[in-house]
Amino acid sequence: MENIVVTIARQIGSGGYDLARSIAERFNFKLIDRELVTRAAEILKTDTAYLEKKEEKVTSLIESILGVFSIGTPEVGSLSNNTYPDYTEIFEAQTTVLKSFAQQHNIVALGRGSFFIFKDHPKHLSVFLKANLDYRVKNVSKEFNISQSKAIDLVKETEEERIKYIKKLTGLNRYDLRNYDIVIDLSCADFELAKNFILDVINFKFFQNDMSK
């Protein structure tokens, strides 16, 4: 029997991680986020700091704001650039890890093209979270403890990088809403309302509306 896979694509600052955690806690699913980087690094025989640097959401602007994950730091080590895997190799390794997790658990996967990886999976629900710029800037400013102006730049550059990442590795436009089963704008729906709606959909789709499960 196939395990359940819920994938969440999101605009930065729209609450994707909070939703993923709520789904995992409610249904006892395995939340796949940072562990994916560790497992992929093991496959690629590289370090997690390099993969985090190459994550879909990481841009040069984030690095300059946070001051982390620069080549040559102790976290990255002394490997030459020639030994590092490229974006395609990283995506393939993450795909392998995600599918391995899905064979063993019901999972909720956050970003990293997971909506595409599981598009033909028989028990897959894909969710896309969006919000207006003001909503996202406010959340990003609070999360990273940065100014509103830096948050605006961070939001815009991160979205540009995610668009390029998905297009390069899947050939798809991440803003084509046909990629997703559910699309919610968090700037016009209370988070709790949106969260409860999605929990209800998951319950109805996979558990036949039996709230005891």
mmCIF file of C-alpha atoms in Angstrom:
data_model
loop_
_atom_site.group_PDB
_atom_site.id
_atom_site.type_symbol
_atom_site.label_atom_id
_atom_site.label_comp_id
_atom_site.label_asym_id
_atom_site.label_seq_id
_atom_site.Cartn_x
_atom_site.Cartn_y
_atom_site.Cartn_z
ATOM 1 C CA MET A 1 0.000 0.000 0.000
ATOM 2 C CA GLU A 2 1.313 3.435 -0.952
ATOM 3 C CA ASN A 3 2.066 5.907 1.814
ATOM 4 C CA ILE A 4 0.534 9.376 1.879
ATOM 5 C CA VAL A 5 2.567 12.308 0.587
ATOM 6 C CA VAL A 6 1.622 15.934 1.217
ATOM 7 C CA THR A 7 3.848 18.501 -0.491
ATOM 8 C CA ILE A 8 3.907 22.191 0.321
ATOM 9 C CA ALA A 9 5.311 24.773 -2.066
ATOM 10 C CA ARG A 10 5.257 28.334 -0.785
ATOM 11 C CA GLN A 11 6.304 31.900 -1.182
ATOM 12 C CA ILE A 12 8.822 32.942 1.452
ATOM 13 C CA GLY A 13 7.072 34.392 4.493
ATOM 14 C CA SER A 14 3.737 32.705 3.815
ATOM 15 C CA GLY A 15 3.872 30.202 6.678
ATOM 16 C CA GLY A 16 4.829 27.014 4.847
ATOM 17 C CA TYR A 17 6.892 25.508 7.647
ATOM 18 C CA ASP A 18 4.219 26.182 10.265
ATOM 19 C CA LEU A 19 1.653 24.451 8.069
ATOM 20 C CA ALA A 20 3.935 21.483 7.420
ATOM 21 C CA ARG A 21 4.591 21.081 11.138
ATOM 22 C CA SER A 22 0.867 21.249 11.917
ATOM 23 C CA ILE A 23 0.113 18.532 9.362
ATOM 24 C CA ALA A 24 2.892 16.314 10.690
ATOM 25 C CA GLU A 25 1.721 16.722 14.273
ATOM 26 C CA ARG A 26 -1.979 16.215 13.491
ATOM 27 C CA PHE A 27 -1.574 13.047 11.432
ATOM 28 C CA ASN A 28 1.742 11.748 12.788
ATOM 29 C CA PHE A 29 3.413 12.182 9.396
ATOM 30 C CA LYS A 30 7.167 12.532 9.045
ATOM 31 C CA LEU A 31 8.130 16.133 8.278
ATOM 32 C CA ILE A 32 10.892 16.237 5.672
ATOM 33 C CA ASP A 33 12.876 19.454 5.796
ATOM 34 C CA ARG A 34 16.419 19.795 7.180
ATOM 35 C CA GLU A 35 16.950 16.023 7.404
ATOM 36 C CA LEU A 36 16.705 15.947 3.615
ATOM 37 C CA VAL A 37 19.852 18.063 3.356
ATOM 38 C CA THR A 38 21.787 15.749 5.673
ATOM 39 C CA ARG A 39 20.787 12.605 3.800
ATOM 40 C CA ALA A 40 21.479 14.161 0.394
ATOM 41 C CA ALA A 41 24.913 15.276 1.596
ATOM 42 C CA GLU A 42 25.684 11.691 2.591
ATOM 43 C CA ILE A 43 24.745 10.435 -0.886
ATOM 44 C CA LEU A 44 26.797 13.123 -2.590
ATOM 45 C CA LYS A 45 29.695 12.752 -0.154
ATOM 46 C CA THR A 46 29.734 16.493 0.437
ATOM 47 C CA ASP A 47 28.969 18.742 3.396
ATOM 48 C CA THR A 48 25.608 20.016 4.528
ATOM 49 C CA ALA A 49 26.750 23.646 4.552
ATOM 50 C CA TYR A 50 27.359 23.552 0.808
ATOM 51 C CA LEU A 51 23.924 22.050 0.137
ATOM 52 C CA GLU A 52 22.288 24.629 2.380
ATOM 53 C CA LYS A 53 24.091 27.302 0.396
ATOM 54 C CA LYS A 54 22.575 25.854 -2.782
ATOM 55 C CA GLU A 55 19.056 25.467 -1.379
ATOM 56 C CA GLU A 56 16.230 26.789 -3.555
ATOM 57 C CA LYS A 57 15.634 29.646 -1.130
ATOM 58 C CA VAL A 58 19.254 30.748 -0.661
ATOM 59 C CA THR A 59 20.580 33.700 -2.629
ATOM 60 C CA SER A 60 23.647 35.883 -2.359
ATOM 61 C CA LEU A 61 21.494 38.439 -0.580
ATOM 62 C CA ILE A 62 20.517 36.009 2.178
ATOM 63 C CA GLU A 63 24.157 35.085 2.623
ATOM 64 C CA SER A 64 25.146 38.736 2.953
ATOM 65 C CA ILE A 65 22.372 39.402 5.455
ATOM 66 C CA LEU A 66 22.965 36.340 7.606
ATOM 67 C CA GLY A 67 26.723 36.075 7.070
ATOM 68 C CA VAL A 68 26.774 32.287 6.839
ATOM 69 C CA PHE A 69 27.608 29.442 4.476
ATOM 70 C CA SER A 70 30.426 31.181 2.606
ATOM 71 C CA ILE A 71 32.948 29.011 0.813
ATOM 72 C CA GLY A 72 36.067 28.549 2.907
ATOM 73 C CA THR A 73 34.421 28.731 6.335
ATOM 74 C CA PRO A 74 35.051 25.921 8.848
ATOM 75 C CA GLU A 75 31.557 24.551 8.155
ATOM 76 C CA VAL A 76 32.365 24.067 4.482
ATOM 77 C CA GLY A 77 35.950 22.938 4.899
ATOM 78 C CA SER A 78 38.779 22.913 2.418
ATOM 79 C CA LEU A 79 37.222 21.076 -0.531
ATOM 80 C CA SER A 80 37.864 22.735 -3.861
ATOM 81 C CA ASN A 81 34.900 24.017 -5.866
ATOM 82 C CA ASN A 82 35.526 21.284 -8.436
ATOM 83 C CA THR A 83 34.494 18.606 -5.933
ATOM 84 C CA TYR A 84 31.080 20.108 -5.276
ATOM 85 C CA PRO A 85 27.939 18.677 -6.915
ATOM 86 C CA ASP A 86 25.922 20.905 -9.231
ATOM 87 C CA TYR A 87 22.213 21.778 -8.954
ATOM 88 C CA THR A 88 21.113 18.790 -11.035
ATOM 89 C CA GLU A 89 23.087 16.329 -8.923
ATOM 90 C CA ILE A 90 21.717 17.879 -5.729
ATOM 91 C CA PHE A 91 18.142 17.670 -7.042
ATOM 92 C CA GLU A 92 18.609 14.036 -8.061
ATOM 93 C CA ALA A 93 20.007 13.161 -4.637
ATOM 94 C CA GLN A 94 17.152 14.941 -2.874
ATOM 95 C CA THR A 95 14.674 13.141 -5.109
ATOM 96 C CA THR A 96 16.188 9.807 -4.096
ATOM 97 C CA VAL A 97 15.977 10.723 -0.418
ATOM 98 C CA LEU A 98 12.396 11.968 -0.639
ATOM 99 C CA LYS A 99 11.212 8.842 -2.430
ATOM 100 C CA SER A 100 13.011 6.694 0.123
ATOM 101 C CA PHE A 101 11.236 8.472 2.975
ATOM 102 C CA ALA A 102 7.900 8.090 1.164
ATOM 103 C CA GLN A 103 8.432 4.339 0.906
ATOM 104 C CA GLN A 104 8.825 4.115 4.672
ATOM 105 C CA HIS A 105 6.464 6.774 6.063
ATOM 106 C CA ASN A 106 3.527 9.013 5.433
ATOM 107 C CA ILE A 107 5.326 12.290 4.813
ATOM 108 C CA VAL A 108 4.875 16.025 4.458
ATOM 109 C CA ALA A 109 7.611 17.555 2.290
ATOM 110 C CA LEU A 110 8.444 21.242 2.183
ATOM 111 C CA GLY A 111 9.515 22.783 -1.116
ATOM 112 C CA ARG A 112 12.546 21.581 -3.129
ATOM 113 C CA GLY A 113 10.423 20.668 -6.136
ATOM 114 C CA SER A 114 8.597 17.980 -4.175
ATOM 115 C CA PHE A 115 5.287 18.817 -5.891
ATOM 116 C CA PHE A 116 6.956 17.713 -9.149
ATOM 117 C CA ILE A 117 8.771 14.705 -7.706
ATOM 118 C CA PHE A 118 5.500 13.197 -6.468
ATOM 119 C CA LYS A 119 3.193 14.428 -9.254
ATOM 120 C CA ASP A 120 2.339 10.852 -10.273
ATOM 121 C CA HIS A 121 2.235 9.432 -6.754
ATOM 122 C CA PRO A 122 -1.238 7.879 -6.203
ATOM 123 C CA LYS A 123 -1.700 9.302 -2.695
ATOM 124 C CA HIS A 124 -0.320 12.808 -3.132
ATOM 125 C CA LEU A 125 -1.846 16.138 -2.136
ATOM 126 C CA SER A 126 -0.013 19.255 -3.283
ATOM 127 C CA VAL A 127 -0.483 22.621 -1.597
ATOM 128 C CA PHE A 128 0.766 26.070 -2.603
ATOM 129 C CA LEU A 129 0.791 28.948 -0.117
ATOM 130 C CA LYS A 130 0.978 32.520 -1.296
ATOM 131 C CA ALA A 131 0.472 35.952 0.248
ATOM 132 C CA ASN A 132 0.783 39.591 -0.711
ATOM 133 C CA LEU A 133 4.116 41.371 -0.375
ATOM 134 C CA ASP A 134 3.258 43.262 2.825
ATOM 135 C CA TYR A 135 2.256 40.065 4.614
ATOM 136 C CA ARG A 136 5.442 38.246 3.607
ATOM 137 C CA VAL A 137 7.757 41.166 4.321
ATOM 138 C CA LYS A 138 6.355 41.508 7.829
ATOM 139 C CA ASN A 139 6.899 37.810 8.552
ATOM 140 C CA VAL A 140 10.390 37.707 7.036
ATOM 141 C CA SER A 141 11.460 40.841 8.890
ATOM 142 C CA LYS A 142 10.387 39.247 12.166
ATOM 143 C CA GLU A 143 11.840 35.809 11.423
ATOM 144 C CA PHE A 144 15.301 37.041 10.414
ATOM 145 C CA ASN A 145 15.291 40.112 12.666
ATOM 146 C CA ILE A 146 16.052 42.431 9.753
ATOM 147 C CA SER A 147 14.697 45.783 8.599
ATOM 148 C CA GLN A 148 11.651 46.108 6.374
ATOM 149 C CA SER A 149 13.791 47.307 3.471
ATOM 150 C CA LYS A 150 16.124 44.312 3.729
ATOM 151 C CA ALA A 151 13.126 42.013 4.071
ATOM 152 C CA ILE A 152 11.631 43.383 0.853
ATOM 153 C CA ASP A 153 14.863 42.696 -1.027
ATOM 154 C CA LEU A 154 15.136 39.271 0.531
ATOM 155 C CA VAL A 155 11.579 38.304 -0.436
ATOM 156 C CA LYS A 156 11.966 39.477 -4.025
ATOM 157 C CA GLU A 157 15.350 37.853 -4.622
ATOM 158 C CA THR A 158 14.336 34.602 -2.979
ATOM 159 C CA GLU A 159 11.255 34.340 -5.171
ATOM 160 C CA GLU A 160 13.328 35.004 -8.279
ATOM 161 C CA GLU A 161 15.746 32.248 -7.272
ATOM 162 C CA ARG A 162 12.932 29.772 -6.609
ATOM 163 C CA ILE A 163 11.375 30.476 -9.994
ATOM 164 C CA LYS A 164 14.723 29.851 -11.712
ATOM 165 C CA TYR A 165 15.375 26.738 -9.610
ATOM 166 C CA ILE A 166 12.054 25.077 -10.461
ATOM 167 C CA LYS A 167 12.228 26.066 -14.126
ATOM 168 C CA LYS A 168 15.778 24.765 -14.495
ATOM 169 C CA LEU A 169 15.190 21.434 -12.792
ATOM 170 C CA THR A 170 11.586 20.599 -13.721
ATOM 171 C CA GLY A 171 10.828 22.750 -16.759
ATOM 172 C CA LEU A 172 7.760 24.100 -14.974
ATOM 173 C CA ASN A 173 6.599 27.524 -13.858
ATOM 174 C CA ARG A 174 6.135 27.281 -10.105
ATOM 175 C CA TYR A 175 3.374 29.891 -10.347
ATOM 176 C CA ASP A 176 1.330 27.756 -12.735
ATOM 177 C CA LEU A 177 -1.457 26.858 -10.340
ATOM 178 C CA ARG A 178 -2.260 23.715 -12.312
ATOM 179 C CA ASN A 179 0.707 22.177 -10.490
ATOM 180 C CA TYR A 180 -1.226 22.122 -7.210
ATOM 181 C CA ASP A 181 -4.388 20.650 -5.735
ATOM 182 C CA ILE A 182 -4.897 23.480 -3.231
ATOM 183 C CA VAL A 183 -3.804 27.120 -3.466
ATOM 184 C CA ILE A 184 -4.407 29.500 -0.552
ATOM 185 C CA ASP A 185 -3.607 33.190 -0.194
ATOM 186 C CA LEU A 186 -2.656 33.661 3.466
ATOM 187 C CA SER A 187 -2.995 37.431 3.229
ATOM 188 C CA CYS A 188 -6.750 37.078 2.814
ATOM 189 C CA ALA A 189 -7.338 34.024 5.020
ATOM 190 C CA ASP A 190 -6.446 33.671 8.681
ATOM 191 C CA PHE A 191 -3.660 31.106 9.132
ATOM 192 C CA GLU A 192 -5.695 29.002 11.550
ATOM 193 C CA LEU A 193 -8.617 28.985 9.139
ATOM 194 C CA ALA A 194 -6.371 27.953 6.251
ATOM 195 C CA LYS A 195 -4.597 25.333 8.351
ATOM 196 C CA ASN A 196 -7.836 23.758 9.551
ATOM 197 C CA PHE A 197 -9.190 23.688 6.001
ATOM 198 C CA ILE A 198 -6.152 21.816 4.751
ATOM 199 C CA LEU A 199 -6.233 19.409 7.695
ATOM 200 C CA ASP A 200 -9.880 18.700 6.888
ATOM 201 C CA VAL A 201 -9.054 18.087 3.219
ATOM 202 C CA ILE A 202 -6.268 15.665 4.141
ATOM 203 C CA ASN A 203 -8.568 13.864 6.514
ATOM 204 C CA PHE A 204 -11.361 13.647 3.942
ATOM 205 C CA LYS A 205 -9.098 12.600 1.050
ATOM 206 C CA PHE A 206 -7.046 9.985 2.849
ATOM 207 C CA PHE A 207 -8.939 8.948 5.971
ATOM 208 C CA GLN A 208 -12.553 9.021 4.761
ATOM 209 C CA ASN A 209 -13.406 11.824 7.142
ATOM 210 C CA ASP A 210 -12.696 9.677 10.199
ATOM 211 C CA MET A 211 -11.314 12.258 12.660
ATOM 212 C CA SER A 212 -10.311 9.504 15.071
ATOM 213 C CA LYS A 213 -7.408 8.583 12.750
#
